[in-house]
mmCIF file of C-alpha atoms in Angstrom:
data_model
loop_
_atom_site.group_PDB
_atom_site.id
_atom_site.type_symbol
_atom_site.label_atom_id
_atom_site.label_comp_id
_atom_site.label_asym_id
_atom_site.label_seq_id
_atom_site.Cartn_x
_atom_site.Cartn_y
_atom_site.Cartn_z
ATOM 1 C CA PHE A 1 -28.081 -12.606 11.086
ATOM 2 C CA GLN A 2 -26.057 -14.418 13.587
ATOM 3 C CA GLN A 3 -22.863 -14.524 16.045
ATOM 4 C CA PHE A 4 -20.556 -16.556 18.221
ATOM 5 C CA SER A 5 -16.843 -16.630 19.396
ATOM 6 C CA ASP A 6 -15.145 -19.149 21.552
ATOM 7 C CA PRO A 7 -13.995 -17.179 23.853
ATOM 8 C CA GLY A 8 -11.106 -19.193 25.162
ATOM 9 C CA SER A 9 -9.764 -18.469 22.077
ATOM 10 C CA SER A 10 -8.403 -15.801 19.915
ATOM 11 C CA ARG A 11 -9.231 -17.147 17.321
ATOM 12 C CA LYS A 12 -12.964 -14.435 16.504
ATOM 13 C CA GLU A 13 -16.112 -15.936 14.115
ATOM 14 C CA HIS A 14 -19.442 -15.206 12.748
ATOM 15 C CA VAL A 15 -22.475 -16.794 11.193
ATOM 16 C CA LYS A 16 -24.515 -14.862 8.592
ATOM 17 C CA VAL A 17 -27.117 -16.086 6.350
ATOM 18 C CA THR A 18 -28.738 -14.930 3.746
ATOM 19 C CA SER A 19 -31.979 -15.538 1.584
ATOM 20 C CA GLU A 20 -32.972 -15.500 -2.287
ATOM 21 C CA PRO A 21 -36.032 -16.993 -3.898
ATOM 22 C CA LYS A 22 -35.668 -20.155 -5.578
ATOM 23 C CA PRO A 23 -34.636 -19.190 -9.064
ATOM 24 C CA GLY A 24 -37.832 -20.317 -11.535
ATOM 25 C CA PHE A 25 -37.241 -22.048 -14.682
ATOM 26 C CA LEU A 26 -36.646 -19.613 -17.199
ATOM 27 C CA GLU A 27 -33.904 -18.017 -14.755
ATOM 28 C CA ARG A 28 -32.271 -20.833 -14.686
ATOM 29 C CA LEU A 29 -32.198 -21.681 -18.058
ATOM 30 C CA SER A 30 -30.566 -17.592 -18.923
ATOM 31 C CA GLU A 31 -27.811 -18.786 -16.508
ATOM 32 C CA THR A 32 -27.589 -21.958 -18.126
ATOM 33 C CA SER A 33 -26.797 -19.608 -21.267
ATOM 34 C CA GLY A 34 -24.496 -18.097 -20.205
ATOM 35 C CA GLY A 35 -22.578 -21.551 -18.239
ATOM 36 C CA MET A 36 -22.378 -22.297 -22.343
ATOM 37 C CA LEU A 37 -20.857 -19.815 -23.603
ATOM 38 C CA ILE A 38 -17.940 -19.736 -21.026
ATOM 39 C CA GLY A 39 -17.624 -23.568 -21.438
ATOM 40 C CA LEU A 40 -17.636 -22.735 -24.919
ATOM 41 C CA VAL A 41 -14.153 -21.208 -25.500
ATOM 42 C CA THR A 42 -13.192 -23.015 -22.062
ATOM 43 C CA PHE A 43 -14.089 -26.293 -24.919
ATOM 44 C CA LEU A 44 -11.779 -24.074 -27.539
ATOM 45 C CA LEU A 45 -9.188 -22.689 -25.274
ATOM 46 C CA ALA A 46 -8.417 -27.501 -24.715
ATOM 47 C CA PHE A 47 -7.894 -27.755 -28.251
ATOM 48 C CA TYR A 48 -4.993 -24.311 -28.217
ATOM 49 C CA VAL A 49 -3.319 -25.467 -25.010
ATOM 50 C CA LEU A 50 -3.278 -29.042 -26.675
ATOM 51 C CA PHE A 51 -1.961 -28.846 -30.360
ATOM 52 C CA THR A 52 0.618 -26.205 -29.381
ATOM 53 C CA ASN A 53 1.853 -28.181 -26.271
ATOM 54 C CA GLU A 54 2.382 -30.913 -28.575
ATOM 55 C CA GLY A 55 4.603 -29.294 -31.168
ATOM 56 C CA ARG A 56 6.660 -27.547 -28.436
ATOM 57 C CA ALA A 57 7.228 -30.956 -26.574
ATOM 58 C CA LEU A 58 8.516 -31.948 -30.222
ATOM 59 C CA ARG A 59 10.640 -28.951 -30.663
ATOM 60 C CA THR A 60 12.335 -28.964 -27.115
ATOM 61 C CA ALA A 61 13.435 -31.823 -27.480
ATOM 62 C CA LYS A 62 14.917 -31.967 -31.077
ATOM 63 C CA SER A 63 16.588 -29.049 -30.058
ATOM 64 C CA LEU A 64 18.283 -31.136 -27.073
ATOM 65 C CA ASP A 65 19.517 -33.499 -28.923
ATOM 66 C CA GLU A 66 20.938 -31.288 -31.185
ATOM 67 C CA GLY A 67 22.263 -29.084 -28.341
ATOM 68 C CA LEU A 68 23.695 -32.739 -26.967
ATOM 69 C CA SER A 69 25.202 -33.719 -30.592
ATOM 70 C CA LEU A 70 27.538 -30.339 -30.512
ATOM 71 C CA VAL A 71 28.354 -29.420 -27.184
ATOM 72 C CA VAL A 72 31.667 -28.922 -26.602
ATOM 73 C CA PRO A 73 32.806 -29.312 -22.615
ATOM 74 C CA LEU A 74 35.823 -26.677 -21.557
ATOM 75 C CA ASP A 75 39.194 -28.076 -20.084
ATOM 76 C CA SER A 76 39.279 -25.061 -17.700
ATOM 77 C CA ILE A 77 37.383 -22.441 -16.355
ATOM 78 C CA HIS A 78 40.207 -19.815 -15.530
ATOM 79 C CA SER A 79 41.001 -19.685 -19.693
ATOM 80 C CA ILE A 80 38.528 -18.209 -22.552
ATOM 81 C CA SER A 81 39.198 -20.253 -26.425
ATOM 82 C CA GLN A 82 38.812 -18.254 -29.097
ATOM 83 C CA GLN A 83 38.241 -21.690 -30.820
ATOM 84 C CA ASN A 84 34.809 -22.104 -28.944
ATOM 85 C CA GLU A 85 33.956 -18.594 -29.952
ATOM 86 C CA GLY A 86 30.105 -19.168 -30.928
ATOM 87 C CA ARG A 87 30.012 -22.579 -29.890
ATOM 88 C CA LEU A 88 27.548 -23.807 -27.508
ATOM 89 C CA VAL A 89 29.609 -25.345 -24.425
ATOM 90 C CA HIS A 90 29.612 -26.924 -21.136
ATOM 91 C CA LEU A 91 31.567 -26.070 -17.770
ATOM 92 C CA ALA A 92 30.938 -26.255 -14.007
ATOM 93 C CA GLY A 93 32.961 -24.516 -11.275
ATOM 94 C CA ALA A 94 32.234 -21.881 -8.426
ATOM 95 C CA LEU A 95 30.289 -18.889 -8.185
ATOM 96 C CA SER A 96 31.842 -16.124 -7.956
ATOM 97 C CA THR A 97 30.823 -12.180 -7.522
ATOM 98 C CA SER A 98 33.130 -8.432 -7.337
ATOM 99 C CA LYS A 99 31.663 -7.184 -4.309
ATOM 100 C CA PRO A 100 29.288 -8.159 -1.477
ATOM 101 C CA LEU A 101 25.457 -7.694 -1.334
ATOM 102 C CA PHE A 102 24.775 -5.094 1.785
ATOM 103 C CA ASP A 103 21.074 -3.599 3.774
ATOM 104 C CA PRO A 104 22.634 -1.233 5.423
ATOM 105 C CA SER A 105 19.037 -0.474 7.758
ATOM 106 C CA TYR A 106 20.556 -3.775 9.312
ATOM 107 C CA GLY A 107 23.540 -4.004 9.097
ATOM 108 C CA LEU A 108 24.465 -7.180 7.419
ATOM 109 C CA SER A 109 26.571 -8.062 4.119
ATOM 110 C CA ILE A 110 27.233 -11.202 2.433
ATOM 111 C CA GLN A 111 28.778 -12.846 -0.449
ATOM 112 C CA ALA A 112 26.433 -14.548 -3.003
ATOM 113 C CA VAL A 113 24.380 -13.567 -6.135
ATOM 114 C CA LYS A 114 21.574 -12.660 -4.619
ATOM 115 C CA LEU A 115 20.432 -11.225 -1.107
ATOM 116 C CA LYS A 116 15.950 -11.035 -0.147
ATOM 117 C CA ARG A 117 14.722 -9.140 2.576
ATOM 118 C CA ASN A 118 11.094 -11.201 3.621
ATOM 119 C CA VAL A 119 9.133 -8.398 5.481
ATOM 120 C CA GLU A 120 5.816 -9.572 6.822
ATOM 121 C CA MET A 121 3.622 -7.891 9.146
ATOM 122 C CA TYR A 122 1.156 -9.314 11.863
ATOM 123 C CA GLN A 123 -2.463 -9.325 10.549
ATOM 124 C CA TRP A 124 -6.027 -9.956 10.481
ATOM 125 C CA VAL A 125 -6.896 -12.723 8.303
ATOM 126 C CA GLU A 126 -10.652 -13.853 7.812
ATOM 127 C CA TYR A 127 -12.330 -17.038 6.066
ATOM 128 C CA GLU A 128 -15.517 -18.092 4.637
ATOM 129 C CA ASP A 129 -16.964 -21.368 4.571
ATOM 130 C CA SER A 130 -20.318 -21.344 3.302
ATOM 131 C CA LYS A 131 -23.114 -23.694 2.808
ATOM 132 C CA GLU A 132 -26.557 -23.737 0.809
ATOM 133 C CA TYR A 133 -29.598 -25.378 1.491
ATOM 134 C CA GLU A 134 -33.315 -24.970 0.164
ATOM 135 C CA GLU A 135 -35.969 -24.114 3.044
ATOM 136 C CA ASP A 136 -39.405 -23.050 2.602
ATOM 137 C CA GLY A 137 -39.161 -22.210 -1.324
ATOM 138 C CA GLU A 138 -36.162 -20.133 -0.372
ATOM 139 C CA ILE A 139 -32.381 -20.750 -1.186
ATOM 140 C CA LYS A 140 -30.420 -20.189 1.547
ATOM 141 C CA LYS A 141 -26.780 -19.266 1.999
ATOM 142 C CA GLU A 142 -24.971 -19.620 5.557
ATOM 143 C CA THR A 143 -21.373 -18.545 5.040
ATOM 144 C CA LYS A 144 -19.418 -18.440 8.538
ATOM 145 C CA TYR A 145 -17.106 -16.041 8.907
ATOM 146 C CA SER A 146 -13.516 -16.884 11.445
ATOM 147 C CA TYR A 147 -11.423 -14.736 11.973
ATOM 148 C CA ASN A 148 -7.250 -14.691 13.307
ATOM 149 C CA THR A 149 -3.948 -12.850 13.217
ATOM 150 C CA GLU A 150 -1.334 -14.265 11.208
ATOM 151 C CA TRP A 151 1.864 -13.518 9.771
ATOM 152 C CA LYS A 152 1.833 -12.027 6.103
ATOM 153 C CA SER A 153 4.604 -11.149 3.089
ATOM 154 C CA GLU A 154 1.377 -9.027 1.160
ATOM 155 C CA VAL A 155 -0.230 -6.274 2.864
ATOM 156 C CA VAL A 156 -3.993 -8.251 3.990
ATOM 157 C CA ASN A 157 -6.739 -5.094 2.866
ATOM 158 C CA SER A 158 -9.228 -4.940 5.892
ATOM 159 C CA ARG A 159 -12.348 -3.200 3.805
ATOM 160 C CA ASN A 160 -13.315 -6.681 2.216
ATOM 161 C CA PHE A 161 -13.634 -7.775 5.313
ATOM 162 C CA ASP A 162 -17.534 -8.923 6.044
ATOM 163 C CA ARG A 163 -16.602 -7.217 9.360
ATOM 164 C CA GLU A 164 -14.246 -4.451 9.680
ATOM 165 C CA ILE A 165 -14.698 -3.546 13.161
ATOM 166 C CA GLY A 166 -12.198 -5.056 15.233
ATOM 167 C CA HIS A 167 -9.899 -6.514 12.638
ATOM 168 C CA LYS A 168 -8.538 -3.496 10.281
ATOM 169 C CA ASN A 169 -5.543 -4.054 9.761
ATOM 170 C CA PRO A 170 -3.080 -1.560 8.149
ATOM 171 C CA SER A 171 -3.151 -0.063 5.044
ATOM 172 C CA ALA A 172 0.704 -0.454 4.300
ATOM 173 C CA MET A 173 4.141 -1.560 5.312
ATOM 174 C CA ALA A 174 6.810 0.701 6.657
ATOM 175 C CA VAL A 175 9.566 -1.295 5.391
ATOM 176 C CA GLU A 176 9.690 -3.233 2.114
ATOM 177 C CA SER A 177 10.696 -6.556 1.148
ATOM 178 C CA PHE A 178 13.610 -6.480 -1.982
ATOM 179 C CA THR A 179 15.646 -8.772 -3.615
ATOM 180 C CA ALA A 180 19.840 -7.627 -4.124
ATOM 181 C CA VAL A 181 21.322 -9.284 -7.207
ATOM 182 C CA SER A 182 24.395 -8.985 -8.006
ATOM 183 C CA PRO A 183 25.642 -6.822 -11.364
ATOM 184 C CA ASN A 184 28.757 -9.231 -12.407
ATOM 185 C CA VAL A 185 28.456 -13.044 -11.472
ATOM 186 C CA GLN A 186 31.611 -15.765 -12.977
ATOM 187 C CA VAL A 187 31.789 -19.290 -13.080
ATOM 188 C CA GLY A 188 36.236 -18.908 -13.399
ATOM 189 C CA SER A 189 36.906 -16.079 -16.483
ATOM 190 C CA PHE A 190 33.405 -16.522 -17.977
ATOM 191 C CA VAL A 191 30.485 -14.157 -16.895
ATOM 192 C CA LEU A 192 27.222 -14.830 -16.880
ATOM 193 C CA SER A 193 23.954 -13.737 -18.458
ATOM 194 C CA LYS A 194 20.911 -12.279 -17.347
ATOM 195 C CA GLY A 195 19.735 -15.120 -18.093
ATOM 196 C CA LEU A 196 21.206 -17.458 -15.934
ATOM 197 C CA VAL A 197 21.708 -15.455 -13.515
ATOM 198 C CA ASP A 198 17.172 -15.440 -13.460
ATOM 199 C CA LYS A 199 18.149 -19.232 -12.903
ATOM 200 C CA ILE A 200 20.292 -19.055 -9.552
ATOM 201 C CA ASP A 201 17.278 -19.167 -7.131
ATOM 202 C CA ASP A 202 18.087 -21.766 -4.160
ATOM 203 C CA PHE A 203 17.207 -19.162 -1.506
ATOM 204 C CA LYS A 204 18.590 -20.420 2.027
ATOM 205 C CA GLN A 205 17.331 -18.722 5.235
ATOM 206 C CA LEU A 206 20.171 -16.573 6.564
ATOM 207 C CA SER A 207 21.399 -17.074 9.976
ATOM 208 C CA LEU A 208 21.176 -13.765 12.203
ATOM 209 C CA ALA A 209 22.712 -15.387 15.896
ATOM 210 C CA HIS A 210 25.679 -13.800 15.319
ATOM 211 C CA LEU A 211 24.020 -10.323 14.663
ATOM 212 C CA GLU A 212 22.922 -7.614 17.116
ATOM 213 C CA ASP A 213 19.711 -5.374 17.332
ATOM 214 C CA PRO A 214 20.471 -2.619 14.306
ATOM 215 C CA HIS A 215 18.571 0.092 16.018
ATOM 216 C CA ALA A 216 16.270 0.883 19.382
ATOM 217 C CA ASP A 217 12.534 0.373 18.107
ATOM 218 C CA VAL A 218 13.828 -3.302 16.588
ATOM 219 C CA THR A 219 14.441 -6.505 18.541
ATOM 220 C CA ARG A 220 16.620 -9.387 17.379
ATOM 221 C CA ARG A 221 15.027 -13.080 18.016
ATOM 222 C CA GLU A 222 16.382 -16.015 16.319
ATOM 223 C CA ASP A 223 16.601 -15.390 12.957
ATOM 224 C CA TYR A 224 14.048 -12.664 12.231
ATOM 225 C CA PHE A 225 14.019 -9.444 13.026
ATOM 226 C CA TYR A 226 10.874 -7.621 14.959
ATOM 227 C CA HIS A 227 9.446 -4.169 14.770
ATOM 228 C CA SER A 228 7.581 -4.842 18.001
ATOM 229 C CA ASP A 229 7.182 -4.380 21.620
ATOM 230 C CA ASN A 230 7.227 -7.691 23.001
ATOM 231 C CA PRO A 231 8.001 -10.055 19.804
ATOM 232 C CA ARG A 232 6.595 -13.300 22.057
ATOM 233 C CA ARG A 233 3.325 -11.418 21.685
ATOM 234 C CA PRO A 234 3.361 -9.540 18.503
ATOM 235 C CA GLU A 235 0.407 -6.771 18.132
ATOM 236 C CA VAL A 236 -0.962 -6.203 14.523
ATOM 237 C CA GLY A 237 0.710 -3.651 11.676
ATOM 238 C CA ASP A 238 4.292 -5.131 14.045
ATOM 239 C CA LEU A 239 6.328 -6.220 11.215
ATOM 240 C CA ARG A 240 9.347 -8.701 11.611
ATOM 241 C CA VAL A 241 11.990 -9.258 8.667
ATOM 242 C CA SER A 242 13.739 -12.045 7.566
ATOM 243 C CA PHE A 243 17.103 -12.599 5.033
ATOM 244 C CA PHE A 244 17.601 -15.032 2.083
ATOM 245 C CA TYR A 245 20.535 -15.926 -0.108
ATOM 246 C CA ALA A 246 21.461 -17.763 -2.796
ATOM 247 C CA GLY A 247 24.719 -18.800 -4.728
ATOM 248 C CA LEU A 248 26.625 -18.027 -2.099
ATOM 249 C CA SER A 249 30.129 -17.029 -3.949
ATOM 250 C CA GLY A 250 33.726 -16.665 -2.971
ATOM 251 C CA ASP A 251 35.729 -18.867 -0.907
ATOM 252 C CA ASP A 252 38.248 -18.311 2.263
ATOM 253 C CA PRO A 253 40.673 -20.457 4.336
ATOM 254 C CA HIS A 254 38.869 -20.140 7.722
ATOM 255 C CA LEU A 255 35.953 -21.926 6.628
ATOM 256 C CA GLY A 256 37.505 -24.928 4.728
ATOM 257 C CA SER A 257 35.431 -25.496 1.450
ATOM 258 C CA ALA A 258 32.515 -23.266 2.484
ATOM 259 C CA ASP A 259 32.164 -19.677 0.746
ATOM 260 C CA ARG A 260 32.960 -17.177 1.832
ATOM 261 C CA VAL A 261 30.457 -14.834 3.767
ATOM 262 C CA SER A 262 30.198 -11.176 4.825
ATOM 263 C CA LEU A 263 33.319 -10.282 7.239
ATOM 264 C CA GLN A 264 30.581 -10.389 10.933
ATOM 265 C CA LEU A 265 29.609 -14.223 8.799
ATOM 266 C CA PHE A 266 33.212 -15.324 9.406
ATOM 267 C CA LEU A 267 34.251 -13.540 13.195
ATOM 268 C CA TYR A 268 30.601 -15.887 13.994
ATOM 269 C CA PHE A 269 32.194 -18.904 12.023
ATOM 270 C CA ALA A 270 35.613 -18.735 12.641
ATOM 271 C CA THR A 271 34.997 -20.237 15.935
ATOM 272 C CA LEU A 272 33.371 -23.142 14.667
ATOM 273 C CA SER A 273 35.194 -26.657 13.979
ATOM 274 C CA ASN A 274 35.302 -27.054 10.256
ATOM 275 C CA SER A 275 33.492 -30.371 10.746
ATOM 276 C CA GLU A 276 30.522 -27.976 12.302
ATOM 277 C CA THR A 277 30.666 -24.855 9.912
ATOM 278 C CA SER A 278 30.073 -27.258 7.348
ATOM 279 C CA LYS A 279 26.452 -27.914 8.886
ATOM 280 C CA TYR A 280 25.769 -24.396 7.966
ATOM 281 C CA PHE A 281 26.878 -24.738 4.420
ATOM 282 C CA SER A 282 25.316 -27.546 3.100
ATOM 283 C CA LEU A 283 24.327 -26.414 -0.398
ATOM 284 C CA SER A 284 27.579 -26.396 -2.484
ATOM 285 C CA SER A 285 27.881 -22.685 -4.621
ATOM 286 C CA LYS A 286 29.396 -25.050 -7.762
ATOM 287 C CA VAL A 287 26.875 -24.668 -10.472
ATOM 288 C CA THR A 288 26.682 -26.396 -13.841
ATOM 289 C CA VAL A 289 25.958 -24.147 -17.248
ATOM 290 C CA VAL A 290 25.473 -25.072 -20.965
ATOM 291 C CA ALA A 291 25.247 -22.276 -23.052
ATOM 292 C CA ARG A 292 27.033 -20.399 -25.870
ATOM 293 C CA GLN A 293 30.031 -18.604 -25.391
ATOM 294 C CA ARG A 294 30.756 -14.931 -26.574
ATOM 295 C CA GLY A 295 33.986 -13.652 -26.033
ATOM 296 C CA ASP A 296 33.836 -13.719 -21.939
ATOM 297 C CA GLN A 297 30.275 -13.937 -21.552
ATOM 298 C CA LEU A 298 27.727 -16.810 -21.500
ATOM 299 C CA VAL A 299 24.839 -16.444 -23.745
ATOM 300 C CA PRO A 300 21.388 -17.744 -25.064
ATOM 301 C CA TYR A 301 22.238 -20.708 -27.568
ATOM 302 C CA HIS A 302 19.578 -20.442 -30.616
ATOM 303 C CA THR A 303 19.298 -24.263 -32.167
ATOM 304 C CA LYS A 304 17.833 -24.599 -35.752
ATOM 305 C CA SER A 305 14.902 -25.619 -34.545
ATOM 306 C CA GLY A 306 13.716 -22.507 -32.953
ATOM 307 C CA ASP A 307 14.808 -23.193 -29.101
ATOM 308 C CA VAL A 308 16.682 -21.208 -26.764
ATOM 309 C CA LEU A 309 19.638 -23.245 -24.741
ATOM 310 C CA GLU A 310 20.257 -21.834 -21.653
ATOM 311 C CA ILE A 311 21.051 -23.822 -18.748
ATOM 312 C CA LEU A 312 22.347 -23.890 -14.980
ATOM 313 C CA TYR A 313 22.357 -26.191 -12.624
ATOM 314 C CA PRO A 314 23.818 -26.443 -8.566
ATOM 315 C CA GLY A 315 25.935 -28.912 -8.237
ATOM 316 C CA ASP A 316 28.582 -30.786 -10.712
ATOM 317 C CA LEU A 317 27.026 -32.423 -13.410
ATOM 318 C CA SER A 318 28.271 -34.036 -16.632
ATOM 319 C CA VAL A 319 27.318 -32.831 -20.529
ATOM 320 C CA GLU A 320 24.588 -36.209 -20.522
ATOM 321 C CA GLU A 321 23.263 -35.454 -16.937
ATOM 322 C CA VAL A 322 22.790 -32.116 -17.921
ATOM 323 C CA PHE A 323 20.450 -33.075 -21.168
ATOM 324 C CA GLN A 324 18.653 -35.665 -18.983
ATOM 325 C CA LYS A 325 17.798 -33.588 -17.014
ATOM 326 C CA GLU A 326 16.825 -30.881 -19.231
ATOM 327 C CA GLN A 327 14.847 -33.734 -21.271
ATOM 328 C CA GLU A 328 12.771 -35.139 -18.201
ATOM 329 C CA GLY A 329 11.510 -31.732 -17.089
ATOM 330 C CA ASN A 330 10.537 -31.595 -21.010
ATOM 331 C CA THR A 331 8.087 -34.658 -20.587
ATOM 332 C CA MET A 332 6.720 -33.196 -17.350
ATOM 333 C CA LYS A 333 5.710 -30.765 -19.099
ATOM 334 C CA THR A 334 4.251 -31.828 -21.627
ATOM 335 C CA TRP A 335 2.462 -34.314 -19.097
ATOM 336 C CA ALA A 336 1.426 -31.587 -17.008
ATOM 337 C CA LEU A 337 -0.313 -29.340 -20.155
ATOM 338 C CA ARG A 338 -2.079 -32.525 -21.414
ATOM 339 C CA ALA A 339 -3.472 -33.212 -17.955
ATOM 340 C CA ALA A 340 -4.765 -29.319 -18.220
ATOM 341 C CA GLY A 341 -5.911 -29.785 -21.628
ATOM 342 C CA TRP A 342 -7.781 -32.811 -21.475
ATOM 343 C CA LEU A 343 -9.548 -31.300 -18.235
ATOM 344 C CA SER A 344 -10.512 -27.718 -20.325
ATOM 345 C CA MET A 345 -11.567 -29.800 -22.593
ATOM 346 C CA PHE A 346 -14.044 -31.727 -19.967
ATOM 347 C CA VAL A 347 -15.196 -29.348 -18.423
ATOM 348 C CA GLY A 348 -15.950 -27.047 -21.320
ATOM 349 C CA ILE A 349 -18.095 -30.150 -21.919
ATOM 350 C CA SER A 350 -19.916 -30.017 -19.144
ATOM 351 C CA LEU A 351 -20.842 -26.798 -18.911
ATOM 352 C CA MET A 352 -22.178 -27.031 -22.827
ATOM 353 C CA THR A 353 -24.445 -29.627 -21.813
ATOM 354 C CA ARG A 354 -25.226 -28.375 -18.416
ATOM 355 C CA ILE A 355 -28.742 -27.435 -20.568
ATOM 356 C CA PHE A 356 -29.731 -31.014 -20.250
ATOM 357 C CA HIS A 357 -29.989 -31.246 -15.880
ATOM 358 C CA THR A 358 -31.734 -27.965 -16.609
ATOM 359 C CA LEU A 359 -34.623 -28.646 -18.478
ATOM 360 C CA VAL A 360 -35.054 -32.491 -16.506
ATOM 361 C CA ASP A 361 -34.519 -30.534 -12.825
ATOM 362 C CA TRP A 362 -38.402 -31.101 -11.593
ATOM 363 C CA PHE A 363 -37.884 -34.930 -11.690
ATOM 364 C CA PRO A 364 -35.065 -36.219 -9.067
ATOM 365 C CA VAL A 365 -34.552 -40.110 -10.535
ATOM 366 C CA VAL A 366 -34.679 -38.348 -14.511
ATOM 367 C CA ARG A 367 -31.949 -35.772 -13.096
ATOM 368 C CA ASP A 368 -30.180 -37.972 -11.713
ATOM 369 C CA LEU A 369 -30.097 -40.693 -14.259
ATOM 370 C CA VAL A 370 -28.917 -37.577 -16.917
ATOM 371 C CA ASP A 371 -26.002 -36.724 -15.031
ATOM 372 C CA VAL A 372 -24.530 -39.662 -14.759
ATOM 373 C CA GLY A 373 -25.249 -39.794 -18.955
ATOM 374 C CA LEU A 374 -23.610 -36.654 -19.233
ATOM 375 C CA LYS A 375 -20.330 -36.793 -17.019
ATOM 376 C CA VAL A 376 -19.886 -40.401 -18.834
ATOM 377 C CA PHE A 377 -20.208 -38.507 -22.280
ATOM 378 C CA ALA A 378 -17.886 -35.652 -21.442
ATOM 379 C CA VAL A 379 -15.330 -37.921 -20.140
ATOM 380 C CA CYS A 380 -15.498 -39.974 -23.515
ATOM 381 C CA VAL A 381 -15.416 -37.156 -25.988
ATOM 382 C CA ALA A 382 -12.880 -35.090 -23.732
ATOM 383 C CA SER A 383 -10.840 -38.230 -23.944
ATOM 384 C CA SER A 384 -11.094 -38.976 -27.843
ATOM 385 C CA LEU A 385 -11.046 -35.180 -28.891
ATOM 386 C CA SER A 386 -7.406 -34.822 -26.509
ATOM 387 C CA LEU A 387 -6.154 -37.754 -28.755
ATOM 388 C CA LEU A 388 -6.930 -36.550 -31.630
ATOM 389 C CA THR A 389 -6.169 -33.123 -31.841
ATOM 390 C CA ILE A 390 -2.661 -34.781 -30.299
ATOM 391 C CA SER A 391 -2.068 -37.129 -32.984
ATOM 392 C CA VAL A 392 -2.640 -34.050 -35.000
ATOM 393 C CA GLY A 393 0.268 -32.011 -33.763
ATOM 394 C CA TRP A 394 2.191 -35.192 -34.397
ATOM 395 C CA LEU A 395 1.637 -35.181 -37.824
ATOM 396 C CA PHE A 396 4.410 -33.002 -39.363
ATOM 397 C CA TYR A 397 7.194 -34.937 -36.740
ATOM 398 C CA ARG A 398 5.596 -38.442 -35.887
ATOM 399 C CA PRO A 399 2.892 -39.680 -38.626
ATOM 400 C CA LEU A 400 3.352 -43.289 -37.532
ATOM 401 C CA TRP A 401 2.619 -42.360 -34.200
ATOM 402 C CA ALA A 402 0.144 -40.103 -35.135
ATOM 403 C CA LEU A 403 -2.237 -42.508 -37.043
ATOM 404 C CA LEU A 404 -2.315 -44.520 -34.247
ATOM 405 C CA LEU A 405 -3.420 -42.176 -31.662
ATOM 406 C CA MET A 406 -5.768 -41.622 -34.787
ATOM 407 C CA LEU A 407 -7.033 -45.229 -34.043
ATOM 408 C CA LEU A 408 -6.823 -45.055 -30.032
ATOM 409 C CA SER A 409 -8.870 -41.803 -30.360
ATOM 410 C CA ALA A 410 -12.034 -43.847 -31.122
ATOM 411 C CA VAL A 411 -11.770 -46.392 -28.502
ATOM 412 C CA PRO A 412 -13.536 -44.228 -25.568
ATOM 413 C CA ILE A 413 -17.102 -43.603 -28.127
ATOM 414 C CA LEU A 414 -16.828 -46.756 -28.898
ATOM 415 C CA VAL A 415 -16.520 -47.795 -25.534
ATOM 416 C CA ALA A 416 -19.269 -45.711 -24.409
ATOM 417 C CA ARG A 417 -21.702 -46.810 -27.644
ATOM 418 C CA SER A 418 -21.674 -50.507 -26.934
ATOM 419 C CA ARG A 419 -22.817 -49.736 -23.440
ATOM 420 C CA VAL A 420 -25.580 -47.630 -24.495
ATOM 421 C CA LEU A 421 -27.047 -50.022 -27.081
ATOM 422 C CA PRO A 422 -27.198 -52.879 -24.736
ATOM 423 C CA LYS A 423 -29.124 -50.289 -22.366
ATOM 424 C CA LYS A 424 -31.592 -49.483 -25.655
ATOM 425 C CA GLN A 425 -32.394 -52.933 -26.243
ATOM 426 C CA GLN A 426 -33.473 -53.885 -22.648
#
């Protein structure tokens, strides 16, 4: 065990070295067998991810096409037409809420859809950096533990530290984070469903420059309230609180086209010119919604394909722009899951074939050759099986594309085999 620290820095470090006998052949074989089981599960999971992803992607694409063909743009958001009852409608307008959101503990309120209080505590954080090496027939592991003080939103459990003495954190925060949500959110005369309100998540930090210190033990500095004797030099256990808002609502003539916030905010911004005010409100509260009209409510729309359309975007977007964004999001999600499925299959095959590496581990040259061969094998088989699985997922929707993918799935195997045959002849 060794220890060192830099006296010129607040960051503390120490090094621990552990050693254990080099595992024998049977031990390594046993470990490999456990890895093979994990690899099998990962391998089978890849098939599920790839197959279900294709069905989901095609179903979503069909639902979006169906929605685009049926959606009805509303002429006015301030009148409710019975002709559109139960239909998929498109509308754009400013958000409005019935009452402002309050945080009485800090004397703050704002007319918005959501108000989030974020509490951070100054705490010790442990970092690990490990490396293994072989020495005198033993496997040694050298781990460097370093400790630094940082602001964290979650409590860091110092009991799990390698050395808690001198790096102890409080077990809880005296002030908790929370998010307040307006119970009634509207666009014009239409009330948004909970699912639509959940999509309003464009949080921006709220400026606290206009507010006074709410308590004697709380100090405001920049855009934070500090529970600290000296915010410039905080100690472990000190708290700082910041606020974020999403979906500003209402309108005030003193702020021009910007949204109305609380009276306290108005007193601050009323001293600014219109051009200066606009800098603080660069994000409009106008939103675009595509959902089903049910009375004066906007609720989820169930398509014939089995999907749900409940769409909300910030800004004023046309019907075509909304559905184009949704199609682009569907494409990105599809390719991300395809990549995850291929990677899962590659890892699974690598773990299942690891036993061949273990069998030749005593011969370095042979081991290196086997490693390269196994990696090439895993890449080729994972690519072929991934394409084959995707093609099966397309079989009932796009049979011609499915057959083409089935043919392409054989290419990686054929390429690998064409390289193996000349080596055998040599």
